[in-house]
């Protein structure tokens, strides 16, 4: 289905596919909404739509194939969407993107080499309660947006057939995006394949209350683009279980590419059962501070290969970070010695992580499980006392 230069559309309870012969050159989409030199387009709802079996090519930029796509093109009239809701929908077996936005108006100081002559960010974007399965490339990707909300989505199986770099849920050249209550699993391959990603031109984005597990590319990528600004991002109160990335210089958390500024990763619980993965790995300038986290390696040990980031007041078990001068090295006494679900990383009575966190003034009052955050906080994602 293709909607061009229209506004005020609500699409509900549709079944859409776009097969055709397998291709390496043709762009295909299940649902494509496009504005070209249109100005501001307002009010779009995609609700209860099932998109499946889209045989698109594996090219990513500037306008990829995929399941549910909102695309801005053109160069004569500054153009953007305002008021887009994608909710309670399903995307299955699509190449290459599951749900995504893109724009030809992405140039600003934070992305000086971006397309177009100005930054025309999508506003009023809500991507919520969707399920994405078996996508060739990215699961859910937000490009050129401001104040977007991405919550309660489930991604299972991404980067399944792509030769490029892909992540589960992430943004590009976007500010003030809030990702919460999402679950990402089944990331395939080691060219990225992380569940979540702070990428180029991302500013004041927040990942909180998310769950990541069993991704071959790991939990989190921090990768600013060359010449771009990525500043003030937060990754807090998330849970990563049995994610991994065994290809150097990656790890469960990968700090690579150009440096970010003021990136804080705190109050997370990160556990892996893969001894051949690093829990954190870096290969260049960083700008990242890790604080109040719990890091648990596999039974044979999982290293932290990061000599540049700042580490403060984290707990380490079956791993170590000698640069953390306030480190706590002890068994955190998780509810299960072999976690497979969020409840398994709750803290047992007597855990050394109870009440040993450094207070953080971020306005949050509840943790991943809904517990009130005490003062001082616990280390990790479980704040129950």
Tab-separated table of C-alpha atoms in Angstrom, residues 67-239:
chain	number	residue	atom	x	y	z
A	67	UNK	CA	7.259	-3.400	6.444
A	68	UNK	CA	5.782	-0.136	7.766
A	69	UNK	CA	7.654	2.930	6.529
A	70	UNK	CA	7.158	6.697	6.770
A	71	UNK	CA	9.433	8.436	4.284
A	72	UNK	CA	10.195	12.073	3.462
A	73	UNK	CA	11.839	12.796	0.116
A	74	UNK	CA	12.498	15.817	-2.064
A	75	UNK	CA	14.715	18.872	-1.746
A	76	UNK	CA	12.630	21.902	-2.754
A	77	UNK	CA	10.201	22.319	0.165
A	78	UNK	CA	11.147	21.526	3.786
A	79	UNK	CA	8.927	18.570	4.656
A	80	UNK	CA	8.120	16.472	7.703
A	81	UNK	CA	5.432	14.406	9.390
A	82	UNK	CA	3.582	15.566	12.496
A	83	UNK	CA	1.397	13.166	14.459
A	84	UNK	CA	2.216	9.559	13.482
A	85	UNK	CA	0.940	6.609	15.536
A	86	UNK	CA	2.006	3.075	14.690
A	87	UNK	CA	0.423	0.769	17.236
A	88	UNK	CA	-0.806	-2.752	17.910
A	89	UNK	CA	0.497	-3.930	14.550
A	90	UNK	CA	2.617	-6.864	13.421
A	91	UNK	CA	5.476	-7.081	10.936
A	92	UNK	CA	6.644	-10.546	9.882
A	93	UNK	CA	9.312	-11.754	7.455
A	94	UNK	CA	10.185	-8.502	5.753
A	95	UNK	CA	13.347	-7.261	4.063
A	96	UNK	CA	14.952	-5.143	5.157
A	97	UNK	CA	13.428	-2.869	7.872
A	98	UNK	CA	10.529	-3.799	10.121
A	99	UNK	CA	9.171	-0.379	11.131
A	100	UNK	CA	11.037	2.780	10.195
A	101	UNK	CA	11.132	6.447	9.317
A	102	UNK	CA	13.496	8.269	6.970
A	103	UNK	CA	13.987	11.809	5.722
A	104	UNK	CA	15.867	13.776	3.087
A	105	UNK	CA	15.879	16.784	5.472
A	106	UNK	CA	18.512	15.885	8.050
A	107	UNK	CA	21.189	18.570	8.003
A	108	UNK	CA	22.012	20.499	11.191
A	109	UNK	CA	25.002	21.346	13.357
A	110	UNK	CA	24.805	17.911	15.012
A	111	UNK	CA	24.872	16.283	11.563
A	112	UNK	CA	26.600	18.780	9.258
A	113	UNK	CA	26.876	16.310	6.383
A	114	UNK	CA	23.254	15.242	6.597
A	115	UNK	CA	20.909	15.386	3.606
A	116	UNK	CA	19.007	18.513	2.632
A	117	UNK	CA	19.589	22.046	3.839
A	118	UNK	CA	17.818	21.906	7.229
A	119	UNK	CA	16.689	19.486	9.957
A	120	UNK	CA	12.967	18.865	9.637
A	121	UNK	CA	12.322	16.395	12.440
A	122	UNK	CA	9.234	14.221	12.635
A	123	UNK	CA	7.148	15.246	15.650
A	124	UNK	CA	4.373	13.449	17.483
A	125	UNK	CA	5.761	10.011	16.589
A	126	UNK	CA	4.464	7.113	18.690
A	127	UNK	CA	5.514	3.526	18.001
A	128	UNK	CA	3.868	1.335	20.603
A	129	UNK	CA	2.691	-2.206	21.314
A	130	UNK	CA	3.910	-3.613	17.992
A	131	UNK	CA	5.440	-7.012	17.294
A	132	UNK	CA	8.256	-7.435	14.791
A	133	UNK	CA	9.471	-10.886	13.733
A	134	UNK	CA	12.090	-12.183	11.319
A	135	UNK	CA	13.233	-8.997	9.601
A	136	UNK	CA	16.199	-8.947	7.267
A	137	UNK	CA	17.740	-5.811	8.777
A	138	UNK	CA	16.689	-3.317	11.457
A	139	UNK	CA	13.758	-4.069	13.719
A	140	UNK	CA	12.471	-0.571	14.566
A	141	UNK	CA	14.484	2.466	13.499
A	142	UNK	CA	13.632	6.129	14.058
A	143	UNK	CA	15.394	8.643	11.808
A	144	UNK	CA	15.180	12.434	11.997
A	145	UNK	CA	12.698	12.744	14.852
A	146	UNK	CA	12.168	14.786	17.989
A	147	UNK	CA	10.279	13.778	21.146
A	148	UNK	CA	9.362	10.345	19.790
A	149	UNK	CA	8.039	7.591	22.067
A	150	UNK	CA	8.903	3.935	21.397
A	151	UNK	CA	7.358	1.667	24.031
A	152	UNK	CA	5.927	-1.790	24.726
A	153	UNK	CA	7.246	-3.223	21.457
A	154	UNK	CA	8.521	-6.770	20.946
A	155	UNK	CA	11.238	-7.580	18.405
A	156	UNK	CA	12.205	-11.218	17.835
A	157	UNK	CA	14.637	-11.919	15.007
A	158	UNK	CA	16.457	-9.083	13.258
A	159	UNK	CA	19.486	-8.783	10.974
A	160	UNK	CA	18.407	-12.172	9.678
A	161	UNK	CA	19.357	-11.738	6.010
A	162	UNK	CA	21.329	-8.517	5.726
A	163	UNK	CA	24.954	-7.950	4.763
A	164	UNK	CA	24.919	-4.598	6.561
A	165	UNK	CA	24.859	-3.238	10.099
A	166	UNK	CA	21.526	-3.452	11.907
A	167	UNK	CA	20.073	-3.161	15.406
A	168	UNK	CA	16.851	-4.122	17.122
A	169	UNK	CA	15.518	-0.707	18.192
A	170	UNK	CA	17.482	2.481	17.594
A	171	UNK	CA	17.532	6.015	16.196
A	172	UNK	CA	19.624	8.165	13.873
A	173	UNK	CA	19.919	11.946	13.954
A	174	UNK	CA	17.102	12.196	16.499
A	175	UNK	CA	16.637	14.032	19.797
A	176	UNK	CA	14.655	13.395	22.999
A	177	UNK	CA	13.502	9.913	22.009
A	178	UNK	CA	12.191	7.777	24.888
A	179	UNK	CA	12.427	3.992	24.589
A	180	UNK	CA	10.785	2.054	27.394
A	181	UNK	CA	9.211	-1.326	28.192
A	182	UNK	CA	10.502	-2.907	24.987
A	183	UNK	CA	11.811	-6.461	24.603
A	184	UNK	CA	14.360	-7.401	21.941
A	185	UNK	CA	15.697	-10.878	21.252
A	186	UNK	CA	16.992	-13.007	18.410
A	187	UNK	CA	19.529	-10.589	16.953
A	188	UNK	CA	21.499	-12.552	14.369
A	189	UNK	CA	25.134	-12.099	13.384
A	190	UNK	CA	27.860	-9.885	14.785
A	191	UNK	CA	27.747	-6.881	12.437
A	192	UNK	CA	26.010	-4.816	15.080
A	193	UNK	CA	22.930	-7.002	15.852
A	194	UNK	CA	22.649	-5.276	19.230
A	195	UNK	CA	19.242	-4.907	20.801
A	196	UNK	CA	19.567	-1.152	21.386
A	197	UNK	CA	21.806	1.527	19.962
A	198	UNK	CA	22.838	5.121	20.682
A	199	UNK	CA	24.036	6.148	17.243
A	200	UNK	CA	25.039	9.233	15.286
A	201	UNK	CA	23.363	12.557	16.017
A	202	UNK	CA	21.351	11.217	18.967
A	203	UNK	CA	20.875	13.739	21.769
A	204	UNK	CA	19.076	13.397	25.101
A	205	UNK	CA	17.650	10.007	24.184
A	206	UNK	CA	16.679	7.644	27.015
A	207	UNK	CA	16.531	3.847	27.158
A	208	UNK	CA	14.779	2.762	30.349
A	209	UNK	CA	12.890	-0.314	31.585
A	210	UNK	CA	13.837	-2.385	28.529
A	211	UNK	CA	14.684	-6.075	28.355
A	212	UNK	CA	17.279	-7.605	26.041
A	213	UNK	CA	18.197	-11.262	25.826
A	214	UNK	CA	19.876	-13.859	23.631
A	215	UNK	CA	21.110	-11.448	20.977
A	216	UNK	CA	24.215	-12.542	19.070
A	217	UNK	CA	25.280	-8.902	18.710
A	218	UNK	CA	24.845	-7.927	22.342
A	219	UNK	CA	22.710	-5.554	24.401
A	220	UNK	CA	23.881	-2.037	23.633
A	221	UNK	CA	25.877	-0.223	20.957
A	222	UNK	CA	27.234	3.287	21.553
A	223	UNK	CA	28.476	4.537	18.185
A	224	UNK	CA	28.495	8.199	17.253
A	225	UNK	CA	29.043	9.052	13.593
A	226	UNK	CA	32.182	10.836	12.442
A	227	UNK	CA	31.760	14.607	12.605
A	228	UNK	CA	28.414	14.289	14.400
A	229	UNK	CA	27.284	15.237	17.909
A	230	UNK	CA	25.762	12.620	20.219
A	231	UNK	CA	25.266	14.099	23.673
A	232	UNK	CA	23.372	13.709	26.931
A	233	UNK	CA	21.987	10.199	26.433
A	234	UNK	CA	20.900	7.891	29.265
A	235	UNK	CA	20.669	4.086	29.522
A	236	UNK	CA	19.097	3.166	32.861
A	237	UNK	CA	17.113	0.459	34.647
A	238	UNK	CA	17.402	-2.090	31.837
A	239	UNK	CA	18.043	-5.829	31.987
